[in-house]
mmCIF file of C-alpha atoms in Angstrom:
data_model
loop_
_atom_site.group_PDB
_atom_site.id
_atom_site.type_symbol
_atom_site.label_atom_id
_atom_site.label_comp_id
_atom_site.label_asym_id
_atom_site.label_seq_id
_atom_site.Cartn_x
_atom_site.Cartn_y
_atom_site.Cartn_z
ATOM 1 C CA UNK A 1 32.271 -64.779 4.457
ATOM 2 C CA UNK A 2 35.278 -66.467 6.560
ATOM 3 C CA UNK A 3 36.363 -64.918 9.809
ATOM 4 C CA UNK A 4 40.101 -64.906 10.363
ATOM 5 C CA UNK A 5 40.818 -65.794 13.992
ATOM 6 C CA UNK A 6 44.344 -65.835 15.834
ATOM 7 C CA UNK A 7 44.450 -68.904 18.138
ATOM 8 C CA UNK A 8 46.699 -70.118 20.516
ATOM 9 C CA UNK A 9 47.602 -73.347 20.991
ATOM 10 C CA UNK A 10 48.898 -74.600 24.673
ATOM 11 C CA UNK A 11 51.992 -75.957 25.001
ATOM 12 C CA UNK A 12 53.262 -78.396 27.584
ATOM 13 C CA UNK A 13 56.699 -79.463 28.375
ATOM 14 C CA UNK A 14 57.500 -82.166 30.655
ATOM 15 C CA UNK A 15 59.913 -82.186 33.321
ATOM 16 C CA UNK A 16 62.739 -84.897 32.956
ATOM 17 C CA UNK A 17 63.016 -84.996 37.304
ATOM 18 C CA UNK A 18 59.493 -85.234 37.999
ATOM 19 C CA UNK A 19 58.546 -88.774 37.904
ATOM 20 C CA UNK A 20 54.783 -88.589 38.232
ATOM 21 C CA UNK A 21 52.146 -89.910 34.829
ATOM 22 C CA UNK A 22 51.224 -86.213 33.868
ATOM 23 C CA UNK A 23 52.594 -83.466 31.598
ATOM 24 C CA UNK A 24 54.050 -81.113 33.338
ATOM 25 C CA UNK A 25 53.329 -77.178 31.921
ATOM 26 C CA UNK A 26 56.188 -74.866 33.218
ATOM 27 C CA UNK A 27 53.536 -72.154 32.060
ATOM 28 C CA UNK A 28 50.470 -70.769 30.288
ATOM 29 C CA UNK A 29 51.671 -69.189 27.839
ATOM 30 C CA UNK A 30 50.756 -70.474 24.477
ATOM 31 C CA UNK A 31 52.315 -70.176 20.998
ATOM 32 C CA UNK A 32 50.053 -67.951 18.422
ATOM 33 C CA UNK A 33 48.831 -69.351 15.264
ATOM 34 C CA UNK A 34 45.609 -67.954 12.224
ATOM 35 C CA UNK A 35 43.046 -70.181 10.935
ATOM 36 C CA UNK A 36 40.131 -69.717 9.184
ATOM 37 C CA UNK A 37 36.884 -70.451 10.831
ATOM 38 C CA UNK A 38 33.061 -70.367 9.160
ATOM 39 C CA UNK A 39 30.605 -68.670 11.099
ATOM 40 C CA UNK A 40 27.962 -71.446 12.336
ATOM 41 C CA UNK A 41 25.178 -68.827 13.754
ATOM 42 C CA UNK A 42 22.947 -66.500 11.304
ATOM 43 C CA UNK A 43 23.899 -62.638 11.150
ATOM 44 C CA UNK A 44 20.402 -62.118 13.226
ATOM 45 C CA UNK A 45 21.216 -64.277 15.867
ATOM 46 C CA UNK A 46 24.826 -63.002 16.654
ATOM 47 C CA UNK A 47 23.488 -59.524 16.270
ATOM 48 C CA UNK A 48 20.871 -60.923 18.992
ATOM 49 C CA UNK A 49 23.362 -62.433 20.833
ATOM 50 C CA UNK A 50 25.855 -59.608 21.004
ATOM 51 C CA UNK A 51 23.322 -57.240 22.149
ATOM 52 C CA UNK A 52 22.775 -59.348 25.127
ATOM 53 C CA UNK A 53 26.257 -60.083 25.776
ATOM 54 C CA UNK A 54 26.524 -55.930 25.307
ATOM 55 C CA UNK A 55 23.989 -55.225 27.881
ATOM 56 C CA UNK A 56 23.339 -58.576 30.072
ATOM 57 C CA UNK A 57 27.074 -59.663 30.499
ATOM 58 C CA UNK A 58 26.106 -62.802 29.379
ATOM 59 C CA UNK A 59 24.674 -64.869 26.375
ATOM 60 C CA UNK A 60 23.403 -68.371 25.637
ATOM 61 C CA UNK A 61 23.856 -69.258 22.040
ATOM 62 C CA UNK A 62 20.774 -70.771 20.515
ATOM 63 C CA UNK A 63 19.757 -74.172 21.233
ATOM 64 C CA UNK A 64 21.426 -76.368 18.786
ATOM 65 C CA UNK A 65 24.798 -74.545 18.653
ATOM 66 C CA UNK A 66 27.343 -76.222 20.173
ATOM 67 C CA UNK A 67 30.375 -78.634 19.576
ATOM 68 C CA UNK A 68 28.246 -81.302 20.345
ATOM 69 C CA UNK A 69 27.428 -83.906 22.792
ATOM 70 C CA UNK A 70 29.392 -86.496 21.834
ATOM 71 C CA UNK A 71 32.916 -84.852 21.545
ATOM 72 C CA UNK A 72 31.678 -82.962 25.509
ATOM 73 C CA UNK A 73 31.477 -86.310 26.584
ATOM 74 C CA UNK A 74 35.246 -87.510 25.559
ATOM 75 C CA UNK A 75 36.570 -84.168 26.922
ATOM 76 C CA UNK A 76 34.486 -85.043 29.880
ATOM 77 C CA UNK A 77 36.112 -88.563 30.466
ATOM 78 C CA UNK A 78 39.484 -86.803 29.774
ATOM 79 C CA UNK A 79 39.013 -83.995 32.579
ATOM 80 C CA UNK A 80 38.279 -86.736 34.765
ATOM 81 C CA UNK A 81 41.085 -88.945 34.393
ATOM 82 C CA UNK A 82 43.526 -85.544 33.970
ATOM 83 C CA UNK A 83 42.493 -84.513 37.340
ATOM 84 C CA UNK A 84 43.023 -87.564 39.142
ATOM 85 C CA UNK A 85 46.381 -87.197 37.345
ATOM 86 C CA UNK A 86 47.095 -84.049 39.086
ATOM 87 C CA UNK A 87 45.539 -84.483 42.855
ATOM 88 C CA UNK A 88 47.978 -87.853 42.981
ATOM 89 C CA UNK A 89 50.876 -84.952 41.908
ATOM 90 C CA UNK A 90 49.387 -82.581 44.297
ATOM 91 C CA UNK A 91 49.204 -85.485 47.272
ATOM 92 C CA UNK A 92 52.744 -86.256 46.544
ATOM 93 C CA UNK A 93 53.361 -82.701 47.626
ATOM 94 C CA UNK A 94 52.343 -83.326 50.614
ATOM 95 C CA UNK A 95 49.357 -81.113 50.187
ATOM 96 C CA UNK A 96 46.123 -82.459 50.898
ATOM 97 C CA UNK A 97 44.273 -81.993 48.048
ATOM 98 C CA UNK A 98 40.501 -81.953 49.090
ATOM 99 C CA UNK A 99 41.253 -79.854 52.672
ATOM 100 C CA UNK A 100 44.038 -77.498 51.774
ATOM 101 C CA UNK A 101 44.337 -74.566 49.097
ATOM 102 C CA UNK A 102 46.563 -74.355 46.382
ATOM 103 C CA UNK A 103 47.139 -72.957 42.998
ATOM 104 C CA UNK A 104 50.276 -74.263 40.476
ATOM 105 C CA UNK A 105 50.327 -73.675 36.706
ATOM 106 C CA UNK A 106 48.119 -76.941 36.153
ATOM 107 C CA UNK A 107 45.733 -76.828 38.851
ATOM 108 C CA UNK A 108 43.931 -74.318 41.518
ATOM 109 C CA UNK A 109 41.883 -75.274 43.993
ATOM 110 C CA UNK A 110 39.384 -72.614 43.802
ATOM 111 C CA UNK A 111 37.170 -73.826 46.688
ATOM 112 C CA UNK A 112 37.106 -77.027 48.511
ATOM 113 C CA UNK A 113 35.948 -79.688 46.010
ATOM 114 C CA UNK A 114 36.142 -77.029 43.229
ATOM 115 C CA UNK A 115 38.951 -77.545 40.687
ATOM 116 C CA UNK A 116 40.447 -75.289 37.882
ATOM 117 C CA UNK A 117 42.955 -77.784 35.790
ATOM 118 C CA UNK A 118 44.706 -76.913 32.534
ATOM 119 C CA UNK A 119 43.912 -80.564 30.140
ATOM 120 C CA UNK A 120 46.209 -82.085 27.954
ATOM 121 C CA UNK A 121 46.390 -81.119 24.311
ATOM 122 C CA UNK A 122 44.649 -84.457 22.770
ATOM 123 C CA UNK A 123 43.013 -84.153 19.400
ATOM 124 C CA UNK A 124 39.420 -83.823 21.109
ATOM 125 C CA UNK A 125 40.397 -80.766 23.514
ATOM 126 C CA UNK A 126 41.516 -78.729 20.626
ATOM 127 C CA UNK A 127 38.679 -79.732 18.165
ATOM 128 C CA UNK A 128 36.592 -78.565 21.311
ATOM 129 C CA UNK A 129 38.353 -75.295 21.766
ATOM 130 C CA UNK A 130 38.486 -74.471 18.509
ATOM 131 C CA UNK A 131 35.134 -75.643 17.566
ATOM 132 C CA UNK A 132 33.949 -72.850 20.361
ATOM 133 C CA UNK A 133 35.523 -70.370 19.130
ATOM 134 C CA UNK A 134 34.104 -71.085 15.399
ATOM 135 C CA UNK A 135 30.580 -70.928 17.337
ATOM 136 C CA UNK A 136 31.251 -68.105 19.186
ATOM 137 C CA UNK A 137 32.800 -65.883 16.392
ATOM 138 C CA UNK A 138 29.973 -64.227 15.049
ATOM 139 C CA UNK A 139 28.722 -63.168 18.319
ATOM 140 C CA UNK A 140 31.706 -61.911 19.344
ATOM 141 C CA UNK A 141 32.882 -59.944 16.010
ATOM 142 C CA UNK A 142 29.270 -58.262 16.225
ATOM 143 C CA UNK A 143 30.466 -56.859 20.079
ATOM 144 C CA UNK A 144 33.671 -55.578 18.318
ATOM 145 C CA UNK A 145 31.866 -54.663 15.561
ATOM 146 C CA UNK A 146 29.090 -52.723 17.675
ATOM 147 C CA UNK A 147 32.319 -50.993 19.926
ATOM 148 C CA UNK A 148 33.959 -49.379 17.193
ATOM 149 C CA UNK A 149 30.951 -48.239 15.800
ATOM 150 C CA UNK A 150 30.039 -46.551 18.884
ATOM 151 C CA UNK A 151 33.815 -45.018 19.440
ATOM 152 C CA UNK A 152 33.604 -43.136 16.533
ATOM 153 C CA UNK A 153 31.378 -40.022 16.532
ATOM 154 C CA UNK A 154 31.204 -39.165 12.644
ATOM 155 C CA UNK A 155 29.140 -42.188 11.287
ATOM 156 C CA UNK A 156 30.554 -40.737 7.520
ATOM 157 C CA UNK A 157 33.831 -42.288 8.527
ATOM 158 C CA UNK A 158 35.795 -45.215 7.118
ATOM 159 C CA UNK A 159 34.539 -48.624 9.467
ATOM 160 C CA UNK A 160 37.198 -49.528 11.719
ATOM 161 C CA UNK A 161 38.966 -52.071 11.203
ATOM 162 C CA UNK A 162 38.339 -55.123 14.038
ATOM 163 C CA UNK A 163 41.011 -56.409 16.041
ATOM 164 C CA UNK A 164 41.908 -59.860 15.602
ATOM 165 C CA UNK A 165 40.189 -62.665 18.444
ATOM 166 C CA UNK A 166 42.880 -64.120 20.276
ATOM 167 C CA UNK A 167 42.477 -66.651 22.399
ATOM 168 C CA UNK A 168 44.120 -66.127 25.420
ATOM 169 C CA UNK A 169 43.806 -69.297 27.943
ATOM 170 C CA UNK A 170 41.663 -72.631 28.222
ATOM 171 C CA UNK A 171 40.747 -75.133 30.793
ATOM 172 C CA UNK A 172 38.428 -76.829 32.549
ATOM 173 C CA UNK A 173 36.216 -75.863 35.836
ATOM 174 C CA UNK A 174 35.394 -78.922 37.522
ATOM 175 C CA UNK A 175 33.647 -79.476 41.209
ATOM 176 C CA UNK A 176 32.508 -82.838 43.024
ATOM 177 C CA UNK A 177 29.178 -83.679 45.232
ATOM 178 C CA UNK A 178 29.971 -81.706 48.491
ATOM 179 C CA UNK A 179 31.737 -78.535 46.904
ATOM 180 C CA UNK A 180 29.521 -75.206 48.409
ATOM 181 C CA UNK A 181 28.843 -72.383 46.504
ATOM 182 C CA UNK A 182 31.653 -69.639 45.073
ATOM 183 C CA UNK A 183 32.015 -66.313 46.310
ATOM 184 C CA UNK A 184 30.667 -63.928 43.700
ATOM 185 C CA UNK A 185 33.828 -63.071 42.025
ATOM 186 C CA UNK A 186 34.762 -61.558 38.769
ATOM 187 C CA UNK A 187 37.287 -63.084 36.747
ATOM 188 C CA UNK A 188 39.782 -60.832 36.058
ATOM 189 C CA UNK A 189 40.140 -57.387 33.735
ATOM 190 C CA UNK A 190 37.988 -56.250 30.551
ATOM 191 C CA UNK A 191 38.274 -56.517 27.345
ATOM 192 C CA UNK A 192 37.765 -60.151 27.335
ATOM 193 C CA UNK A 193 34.898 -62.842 27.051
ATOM 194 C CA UNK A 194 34.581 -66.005 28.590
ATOM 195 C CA UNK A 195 33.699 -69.226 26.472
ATOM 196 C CA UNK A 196 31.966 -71.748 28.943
ATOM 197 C CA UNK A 197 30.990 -75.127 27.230
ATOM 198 C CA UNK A 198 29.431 -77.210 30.190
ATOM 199 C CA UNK A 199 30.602 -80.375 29.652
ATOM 200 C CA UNK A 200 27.371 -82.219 31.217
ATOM 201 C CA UNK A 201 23.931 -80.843 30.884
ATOM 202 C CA UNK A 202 23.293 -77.974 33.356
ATOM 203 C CA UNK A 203 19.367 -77.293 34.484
ATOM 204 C CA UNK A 204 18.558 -74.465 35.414
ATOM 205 C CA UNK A 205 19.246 -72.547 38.328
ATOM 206 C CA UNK A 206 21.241 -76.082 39.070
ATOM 207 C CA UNK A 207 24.733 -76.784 39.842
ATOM 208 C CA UNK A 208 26.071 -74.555 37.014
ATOM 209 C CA UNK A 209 27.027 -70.662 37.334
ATOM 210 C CA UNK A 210 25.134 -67.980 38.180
ATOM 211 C CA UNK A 211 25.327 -64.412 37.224
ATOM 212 C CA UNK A 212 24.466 -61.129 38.181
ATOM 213 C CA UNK A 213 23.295 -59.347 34.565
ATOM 214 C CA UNK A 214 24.252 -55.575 34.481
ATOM 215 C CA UNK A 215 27.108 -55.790 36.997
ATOM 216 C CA UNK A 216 30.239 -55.709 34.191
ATOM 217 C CA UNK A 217 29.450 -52.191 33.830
ATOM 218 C CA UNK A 218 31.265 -52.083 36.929
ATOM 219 C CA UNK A 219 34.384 -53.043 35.065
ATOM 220 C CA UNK A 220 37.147 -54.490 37.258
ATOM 221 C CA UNK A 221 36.131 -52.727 40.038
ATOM 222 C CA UNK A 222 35.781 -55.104 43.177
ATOM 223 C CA UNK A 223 34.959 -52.597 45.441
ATOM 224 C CA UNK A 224 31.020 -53.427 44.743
ATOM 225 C CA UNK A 225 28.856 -54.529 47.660
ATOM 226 C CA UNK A 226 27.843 -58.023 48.082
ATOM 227 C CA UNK A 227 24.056 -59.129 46.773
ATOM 228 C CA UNK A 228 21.156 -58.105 48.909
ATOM 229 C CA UNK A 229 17.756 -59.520 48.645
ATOM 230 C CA UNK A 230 16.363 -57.756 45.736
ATOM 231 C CA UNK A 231 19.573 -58.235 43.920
ATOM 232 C CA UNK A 232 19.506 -62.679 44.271
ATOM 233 C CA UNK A 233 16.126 -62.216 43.320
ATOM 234 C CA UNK A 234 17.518 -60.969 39.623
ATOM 235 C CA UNK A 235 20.229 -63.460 39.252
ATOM 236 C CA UNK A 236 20.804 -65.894 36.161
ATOM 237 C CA UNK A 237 21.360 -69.427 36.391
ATOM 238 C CA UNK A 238 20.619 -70.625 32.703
ATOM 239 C CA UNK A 239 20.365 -74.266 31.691
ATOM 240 C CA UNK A 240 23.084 -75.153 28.791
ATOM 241 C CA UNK A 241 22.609 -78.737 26.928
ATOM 242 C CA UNK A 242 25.991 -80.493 27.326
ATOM 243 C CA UNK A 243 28.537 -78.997 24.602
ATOM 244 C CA UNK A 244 26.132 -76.012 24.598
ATOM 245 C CA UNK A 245 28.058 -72.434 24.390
ATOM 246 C CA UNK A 246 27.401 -69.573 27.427
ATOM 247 C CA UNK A 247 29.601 -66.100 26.939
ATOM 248 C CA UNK A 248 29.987 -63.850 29.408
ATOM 249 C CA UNK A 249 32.320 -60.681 29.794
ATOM 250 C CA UNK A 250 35.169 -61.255 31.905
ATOM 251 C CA UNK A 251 34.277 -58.559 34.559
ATOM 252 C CA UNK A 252 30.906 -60.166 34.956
ATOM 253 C CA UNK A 253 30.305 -61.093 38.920
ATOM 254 C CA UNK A 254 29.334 -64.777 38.900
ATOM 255 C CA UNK A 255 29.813 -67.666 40.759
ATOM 256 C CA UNK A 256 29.964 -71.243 40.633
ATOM 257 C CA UNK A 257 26.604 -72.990 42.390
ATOM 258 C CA UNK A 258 27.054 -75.766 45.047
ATOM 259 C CA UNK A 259 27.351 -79.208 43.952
ATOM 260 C CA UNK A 260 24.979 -81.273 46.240
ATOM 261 C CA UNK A 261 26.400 -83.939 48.651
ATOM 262 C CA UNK A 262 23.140 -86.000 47.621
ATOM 263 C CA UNK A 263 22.346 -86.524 43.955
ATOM 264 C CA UNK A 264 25.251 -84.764 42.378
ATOM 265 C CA UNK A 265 27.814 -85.776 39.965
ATOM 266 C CA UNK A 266 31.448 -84.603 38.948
ATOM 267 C CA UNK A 267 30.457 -81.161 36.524
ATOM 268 C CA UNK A 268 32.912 -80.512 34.331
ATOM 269 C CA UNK A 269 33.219 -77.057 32.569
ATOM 270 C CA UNK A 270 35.545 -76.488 29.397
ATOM 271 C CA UNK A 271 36.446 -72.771 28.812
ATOM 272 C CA UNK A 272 37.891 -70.567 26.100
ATOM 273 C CA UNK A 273 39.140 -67.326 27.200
ATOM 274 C CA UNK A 274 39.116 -64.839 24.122
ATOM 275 C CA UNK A 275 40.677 -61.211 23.937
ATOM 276 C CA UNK A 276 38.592 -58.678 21.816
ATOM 277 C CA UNK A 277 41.755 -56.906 21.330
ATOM 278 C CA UNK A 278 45.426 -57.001 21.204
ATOM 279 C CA UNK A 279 45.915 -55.732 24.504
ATOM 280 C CA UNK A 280 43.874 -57.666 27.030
ATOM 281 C CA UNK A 281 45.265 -60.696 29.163
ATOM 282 C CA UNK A 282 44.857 -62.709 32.054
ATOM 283 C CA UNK A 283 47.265 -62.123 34.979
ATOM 284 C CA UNK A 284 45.157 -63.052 37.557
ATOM 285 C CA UNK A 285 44.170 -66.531 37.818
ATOM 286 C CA UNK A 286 47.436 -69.588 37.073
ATOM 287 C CA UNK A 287 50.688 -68.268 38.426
ATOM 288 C CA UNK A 288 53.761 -70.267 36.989
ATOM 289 C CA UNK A 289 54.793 -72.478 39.353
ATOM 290 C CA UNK A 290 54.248 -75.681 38.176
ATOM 291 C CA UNK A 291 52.889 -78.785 40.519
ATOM 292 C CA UNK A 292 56.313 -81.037 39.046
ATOM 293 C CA UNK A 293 58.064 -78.084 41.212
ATOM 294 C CA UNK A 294 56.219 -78.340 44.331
ATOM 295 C CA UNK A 295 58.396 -77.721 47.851
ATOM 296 C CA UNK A 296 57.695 -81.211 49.886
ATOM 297 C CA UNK A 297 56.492 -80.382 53.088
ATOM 298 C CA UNK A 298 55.889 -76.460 52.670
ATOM 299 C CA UNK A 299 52.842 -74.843 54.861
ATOM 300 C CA UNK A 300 49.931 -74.598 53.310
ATOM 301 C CA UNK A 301 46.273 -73.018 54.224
ATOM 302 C CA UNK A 302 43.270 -74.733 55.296
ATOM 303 C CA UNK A 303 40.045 -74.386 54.016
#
């Protein structure tokens, strides 16, 4: 059975004034387009998965599913050389990019040392993106699938019919030796799952993410009370094979673990943000100001 899928593609435009070696993106938004896309999981395993995704907040496909090592690594390399791309832009500015926040349509400094960066759209990016959302597909239409079910009370009545998975942003996490830890945060409103492919192997309880299960049943609500004792003693920090797939619901507190000064390395995260229905979007994180449009000199805050 194939799945039918709506993806978005990102779209870049650069700017004809803005002499610096990047593209520039004037915004997220992306252009809508279908494909077909063959499940890569067994029906047991997504129905596995999704039931952990259901009552966790979080899943790690099986060992073995993934978009594979080699194509993480050339993402990897391209991350890299995209975000020293877009700190020169940044410095430029006259922002300083390690000590001073910032967030622009291509980059956000999400904590010192901590980078969010939209990539370019190479041929290995969007084989990685879509190749995620291939693996993630069965997992994901058995959470929809599991949803309706439960939303309608006569079980005599005609299935519902699924919404389509749209794919509603992508980019790329990464954070350097001497980045601390993350807030716990959330990342936005429901209705959609995160698609984290660790670009680099991540050991557990490591420098990757760690999440509080259960706590998406507190939807968007940030008005929760920050971990005590008992609670860090119940946090996730899972270990994910390089091109490995993690979901996680949206509204899921997390945060991203510190990146030792000694013995770390630049950790790159790819992600796939996917809507389980028509409706759902993120407003939250990218505003549209683009780095090519930067005010020179304008105050800034410090870390």
């Amino acid at each position: 059975r194939r799945w039918a899928l709506c993806v978005v593609l990102l779209t870049l435009s650069s700017e004809a004034a803005f002499q610096a070696p990047i593209s520039c993106a004037t915004s997220r938004r992306r252009r809508q387009g279908c494909l077909s896309s063959q499940p890569s999981t067994d029906a047991a395993s997504a129905r596995s998965s999704a039931s952990e995704l259901r009552s966790q907040g979080f899943t790690v496909l099986p060992s073995g599913v993934g978009v594979g090592q080699t194509l993480a690594a050339q993402v990897a390399a391209q991350a890299s050389t995209r975000l020293e791309e877009l700190l020169a832009a940044v410095e430029r500015a006259g922002i300083d990019h390690i000590e001073q926040q910032y967030a622009f349509s291509e980059i956000c400094h999400r904590r010192r040392l901590r980078w969010d960066i939209v990539l370019n759209r190479t041929p290995e990016w969007n084989e990685l993106c879509l190749s995620a959302v291939e693996l993630a597909t069965p997992t994901l239409r058995e959470l929809q699938r599991n949803a309706s079910q439960a939303s309608v009370e006569d079980s005599r009545a005609a299935p519902v019919e699924l919404s389509p998975l749209r794919v509603v942003m992508t980019g790329c996490v990464v954070s350097r030796p001497g980045a601390e830890a993350q807030q716990f945060h959330n990342d936005g409103d429901s209705g959609l799952v995160n698609i984290f492919i660790p670009l680099v192997s991540i050991e557990e309880d490591g420098d990757g993410t760690q999440l509080w299960p259960g706590t998406h049943a507190f939807g968007s609500d940030m008005s929760w009370k920050a971990p005590d004792e008992r609670a860090m003693r119940h946090m996730r920090s899972p270990a994910i094979d390089a091109g490995g797939l993690m979901l996680f619901d949206y509204v899921l507190i997390h945060r991203g673990l510190a990146n030792p000064i000694v013995g770390g390395r630049e950790r790159p995260v790819a992600y796939v943000v996917v809507a389980l229905d028509g409706l759902a979007d993120d407003t939250n994180n990218f505003p549209d100001t683009s780095v090519c449009d930067a005010i020179v000199g304008a105050p800034g805050t410090w870390w």
